[in-house]
């Protein structure tokens, strides 16, 4: 009888140890799965727009190619009014981060620089002149639109939009932190250099909330 009780006790201890080990492995697997899903969710946000800017420019187009042909057939030129809206922000697919499963922390090691994410344009033609035998073609209009759009793109770096977007970097990181907190994770961005101006803007926004 004593041997039976001893056997049952040993069996219970072994079963308990196996249960604890299996439970820890399952918990570790769940945490590992959480980290993968969370990082994929962060990257799935993809392009996050933080600032936008409006542009209104007049672009002068003149066909200067085939100079001798223009003299014979006539020169074509046009004034183009460009109305554009540029969207600047962050491509979160370029973010570099890693997960610490023990502390349930997403560590951001590198954050992308702000970039032009998209641009909307509208063109209006004025003072459109064609040569007597040198009319505008569909290819010409496509070329003009592309050149006019590039004209706006070239002006964006000096517009201050990239600087303004840099100041919103902390707000973007706070958004990621909120996403992580939904499954009881946190974000560590201490490895990043955040400009003081960005910290002040983020703090002032929090005071208004």
PDB file of N, CA and C in Angstrom, residues 163-208:
ATOM      1  N   UNK A 163      11.057  69.229 -43.323  1.00  0.00           N
ATOM      2  CA  UNK A 163      11.402  69.657 -41.957  1.00  0.00           C
ATOM      3  C   UNK A 163      10.193  69.547 -41.035  1.00  0.00           C
ATOM      4  N   UNK A 164       9.036  69.947 -41.550  1.00  0.00           N
ATOM      5  CA  UNK A 164       7.811  69.873 -40.750  1.00  0.00           C
ATOM      6  C   UNK A 164       7.457  68.430 -40.429  1.00  0.00           C
ATOM      7  N   UNK A 165       7.647  67.540 -41.418  1.00  0.00           N
ATOM      8  CA  UNK A 165       7.354  66.118 -41.192  1.00  0.00           C
ATOM      9  C   UNK A 165       8.295  65.523 -40.155  1.00  0.00           C
ATOM     10  N   UNK A 166       9.551  65.974 -40.147  1.00  0.00           N
ATOM     11  CA  UNK A 166      10.520  65.482 -39.157  1.00  0.00           C
ATOM     12  C   UNK A 166      10.077  65.810 -37.742  1.00  0.00           C
ATOM     13  N   UNK A 167       9.412  66.958 -37.594  1.00  0.00           N
ATOM     14  CA  UNK A 167       8.928  67.359 -36.271  1.00  0.00           C
ATOM     15  C   UNK A 167       7.761  66.484 -35.804  1.00  0.00           C
ATOM     16  N   UNK A 168       7.128  65.778 -36.747  1.00  0.00           N
ATOM     17  CA  UNK A 168       5.994  64.922 -36.398  1.00  0.00           C
ATOM     18  C   UNK A 168       6.419  63.467 -36.164  1.00  0.00           C
ATOM     19  N   UNK A 169       7.741  63.216 -36.164  1.00  0.00           N
ATOM     20  CA  UNK A 169       8.231  61.840 -36.034  1.00  0.00           C
ATOM     21  C   UNK A 169       7.758  61.190 -34.737  1.00  0.00           C
ATOM     22  N   UNK A 170       7.784  61.949 -33.648  1.00  0.00           N
ATOM     23  CA  UNK A 170       7.400  61.382 -32.354  1.00  0.00           C
ATOM     24  C   UNK A 170       5.923  61.015 -32.335  1.00  0.00           C
ATOM     25  N   UNK A 171       5.101  61.787 -33.030  1.00  0.00           N
ATOM     26  CA  UNK A 171       3.678  61.439 -33.110  1.00  0.00           C
ATOM     27  C   UNK A 171       3.487  60.100 -33.812  1.00  0.00           C
ATOM     28  N   UNK A 172       4.303  59.859 -34.839  1.00  0.00           N
ATOM     29  CA  UNK A 172       4.238  58.587 -35.554  1.00  0.00           C
ATOM     30  C   UNK A 172       4.640  57.433 -34.638  1.00  0.00           C
ATOM     31  N   UNK A 173       5.689  57.649 -33.849  1.00  0.00           N
ATOM     32  CA  UNK A 173       6.141  56.618 -32.913  1.00  0.00           C
ATOM     33  C   UNK A 173       5.080  56.387 -31.829  1.00  0.00           C
ATOM     34  N   UNK A 174       4.428  57.467 -31.382  1.00  0.00           N
ATOM     35  CA  UNK A 174       3.358  57.320 -30.389  1.00  0.00           C
ATOM     36  C   UNK A 174       2.203  56.490 -30.938  1.00  0.00           C
ATOM     37  N   UNK A 175       1.935  56.646 -32.239  1.00  0.00           N
ATOM     38  CA  UNK A 175       0.888  55.840 -32.875  1.00  0.00           C
ATOM     39  C   UNK A 175       1.261  54.360 -32.827  1.00  0.00           C
ATOM     40  N   UNK A 176       2.537  54.072 -33.091  1.00  0.00           N
ATOM     41  CA  UNK A 176       3.019  52.687 -33.020  1.00  0.00           C
ATOM     42  C   UNK A 176       2.904  52.169 -31.590  1.00  0.00           C
ATOM     43  N   UNK A 177       3.217  53.009 -30.609  1.00  0.00           N
ATOM     44  CA  UNK A 177       3.123  52.611 -29.199  1.00  0.00           C
ATOM     45  C   UNK A 177       1.686  52.270 -28.817  1.00  0.00           C
ATOM     46  N   UNK A 178       0.739  53.049 -29.326  1.00  0.00           N
ATOM     47  CA  UNK A 178      -0.674  52.773 -29.050  1.00  0.00           C
ATOM     48  C   UNK A 178      -1.097  51.436 -29.653  1.00  0.00           C
ATOM     49  N   UNK A 179      -0.581  51.152 -30.833  1.00  0.00           N
ATOM     50  CA  UNK A 179      -0.875  49.870 -31.477  1.00  0.00           C
ATOM     51  C   UNK A 179      -0.316  48.717 -30.653  1.00  0.00           C
ATOM     52  N   UNK A 180       0.896  48.893 -30.126  1.00  0.00           N
ATOM     53  CA  UNK A 180       1.527  47.845 -29.315  1.00  0.00           C
ATOM     54  C   UNK A 180       0.790  47.631 -27.998  1.00  0.00           C
ATOM     55  N   UNK A 181       0.292  48.719 -27.422  1.00  0.00           N
ATOM     56  CA  UNK A 181      -0.366  48.625 -26.112  1.00  0.00           C
ATOM     57  C   UNK A 181      -1.669  47.838 -26.168  1.00  0.00           C
ATOM     58  N   UNK A 182      -2.242  47.679 -27.358  1.00  0.00           N
ATOM     59  CA  UNK A 182      -3.506  46.935 -27.472  1.00  0.00           C
ATOM     60  C   UNK A 182      -3.326  45.465 -27.097  1.00  0.00           C
ATOM     61  N   UNK A 183      -2.089  44.958 -27.187  1.00  0.00           N
ATOM     62  CA  UNK A 183      -1.829  43.565 -26.770  1.00  0.00           C
ATOM     63  C   UNK A 183      -0.804  43.534 -25.633  1.00  0.00           C
ATOM     64  N   UNK A 184      -0.765  44.649 -24.865  1.00  0.00           N
ATOM     65  CA  UNK A 184       0.083  44.738 -23.667  1.00  0.00           C
ATOM     66  C   UNK A 184       1.574  44.659 -23.980  1.00  0.00           C
ATOM     67  N   UNK A 185       1.973  45.222 -25.108  1.00  0.00           N
ATOM     68  CA  UNK A 185       3.384  45.377 -25.435  1.00  0.00           C
ATOM     69  C   UNK A 185       3.732  46.858 -25.333  1.00  0.00           C
ATOM     70  N   UNK A 186       5.023  47.154 -25.316  1.00  0.00           N
ATOM     71  CA  UNK A 186       5.463  48.543 -25.288  1.00  0.00           C
ATOM     72  C   UNK A 186       6.548  48.761 -26.343  1.00  0.00           C
ATOM     73  N   UNK A 187       6.842  50.022 -26.613  1.00  0.00           N
ATOM     74  CA  UNK A 187       7.817  50.381 -27.642  1.00  0.00           C
ATOM     75  C   UNK A 187       8.967  51.143 -27.004  1.00  0.00           C
ATOM     76  N   UNK A 188      10.179  50.754 -27.357  1.00  0.00           N
ATOM     77  CA  UNK A 188      11.396  51.424 -26.879  1.00  0.00           C
ATOM     78  C   UNK A 188      12.052  52.112 -28.073  1.00  0.00           C
ATOM     79  N   UNK A 189      12.083  53.460 -28.054  1.00  0.00           N
ATOM     80  CA  UNK A 189      12.700  54.199 -29.155  1.00  0.00           C
ATOM     81  C   UNK A 189      13.881  55.033 -28.657  1.00  0.00           C
ATOM     82  N   UNK A 190      14.478  54.608 -27.544  1.00  0.00           N
ATOM     83  CA  UNK A 190      15.588  55.375 -26.970  1.00  0.00           C
ATOM     84  C   UNK A 190      16.821  55.381 -27.864  1.00  0.00           C
ATOM     85  N   UNK A 191      16.902  54.427 -28.806  1.00  0.00           N
ATOM     86  CA  UNK A 191      18.053  54.379 -29.709  1.00  0.00           C
ATOM     87  C   UNK A 191      17.976  55.454 -30.790  1.00  0.00           C
ATOM     88  N   UNK A 192      16.818  56.081 -30.926  1.00  0.00           N
ATOM     89  CA  UNK A 192      16.630  57.079 -31.971  1.00  0.00           C
ATOM     90  C   UNK A 192      16.964  58.478 -31.466  1.00  0.00           C
ATOM     91  N   UNK A 193      17.403  59.316 -32.385  1.00  0.00           N
ATOM     92  CA  UNK A 193      17.635  60.729 -32.056  1.00  0.00           C
ATOM     93  C   UNK A 193      16.393  61.510 -32.455  1.00  0.00           C
ATOM     94  N   UNK A 194      15.645  61.958 -31.473  1.00  0.00           N
ATOM     95  CA  UNK A 194      14.436  62.735 -31.720  1.00  0.00           C
ATOM     96  C   UNK A 194      14.748  64.208 -31.474  1.00  0.00           C
ATOM     97  N   UNK A 195      14.559  65.075 -32.496  1.00  0.00           N
ATOM     98  CA  UNK A 195      14.825  66.510 -32.299  1.00  0.00           C
ATOM     99  C   UNK A 195      13.980  67.090 -31.170  1.00  0.00           C
ATOM    100  N   UNK A 196      14.564  68.040 -30.459  1.00  0.00           N
ATOM    101  CA  UNK A 196      13.850  68.677 -29.349  1.00  0.00           C
ATOM    102  C   UNK A 196      12.568  69.350 -29.826  1.00  0.00           C
ATOM    103  N   UNK A 197      12.602  69.901 -31.047  1.00  0.00           N
ATOM    104  CA  UNK A 197      11.408  70.563 -31.583  1.00  0.00           C
ATOM    105  C   UNK A 197      10.257  69.586 -31.715  1.00  0.00           C
ATOM    106  N   UNK A 198      10.584  68.331 -32.096  1.00  0.00           N
ATOM    107  CA  UNK A 198       9.547  67.309 -32.241  1.00  0.00           C
ATOM    108  C   UNK A 198       8.968  66.940 -30.881  1.00  0.00           C
ATOM    109  N   UNK A 199       9.841  66.880 -29.864  1.00  0.00           N
ATOM    110  CA  UNK A 199       9.376  66.539 -28.518  1.00  0.00           C
ATOM    111  C   UNK A 199       8.443  67.627 -27.978  1.00  0.00           C
ATOM    112  N   UNK A 200       8.774  68.891 -28.250  1.00  0.00           N
ATOM    113  CA  UNK A 200       7.947  69.988 -27.758  1.00  0.00           C
ATOM    114  C   UNK A 200       6.583  69.992 -28.435  1.00  0.00           C
ATOM    115  N   UNK A 201       6.568  69.731 -29.737  1.00  0.00           N
ATOM    116  CA  UNK A 201       5.301  69.700 -30.471  1.00  0.00           C
ATOM    117  C   UNK A 201       4.416  68.574 -29.958  1.00  0.00           C
ATOM    118  N   UNK A 202       5.018  67.396 -29.749  1.00  0.00           N
ATOM    119  CA  UNK A 202       4.250  66.252 -29.255  1.00  0.00           C
ATOM    120  C   UNK A 202       3.710  66.528 -27.856  1.00  0.00           C
ATOM    121  N   UNK A 203       4.538  67.170 -27.012  1.00  0.00           N
ATOM    122  CA  UNK A 203       4.108  67.466 -25.641  1.00  0.00           C
ATOM    123  C   UNK A 203       2.963  68.471 -25.635  1.00  0.00           C
ATOM    124  N   UNK A 204       3.036  69.484 -26.497  1.00  0.00           N
ATOM    125  CA  UNK A 204       1.976  70.492 -26.550  1.00  0.00           C
ATOM    126  C   UNK A 204       0.662  69.878 -27.039  1.00  0.00           C
ATOM    127  N   UNK A 205       0.746  68.910 -27.953  1.00  0.00           N
ATOM    128  CA  UNK A 205      -0.464  68.246 -28.438  1.00  0.00           C
ATOM    129  C   UNK A 205      -1.104  67.427 -27.322  1.00  0.00           C
ATOM    130  N   UNK A 206      -0.254  66.768 -26.539  1.00  0.00           N
ATOM    131  CA  UNK A 206      -0.774  65.945 -25.424  1.00  0.00           C
ATOM    132  C   UNK A 206      -1.466  66.819 -24.388  1.00  0.00           C
ATOM    133  N   UNK A 207      -0.963  68.059 -24.201  1.00  0.00           N
ATOM    134  CA  UNK A 207      -1.574  68.962 -23.221  1.00  0.00           C
ATOM    135  C   UNK A 207      -2.966  69.404 -23.669  1.00  0.00           C
ATOM    136  N   UNK A 208      -3.161  69.470 -24.989  1.00  0.00           N
ATOM    137  CA  UNK A 208      -4.454  69.885 -25.515  1.00  0.00           C
ATOM    138  C   UNK A 208      -5.491  68.789 -25.431  1.00  0.00           C
TER     139      UNK A 208
END
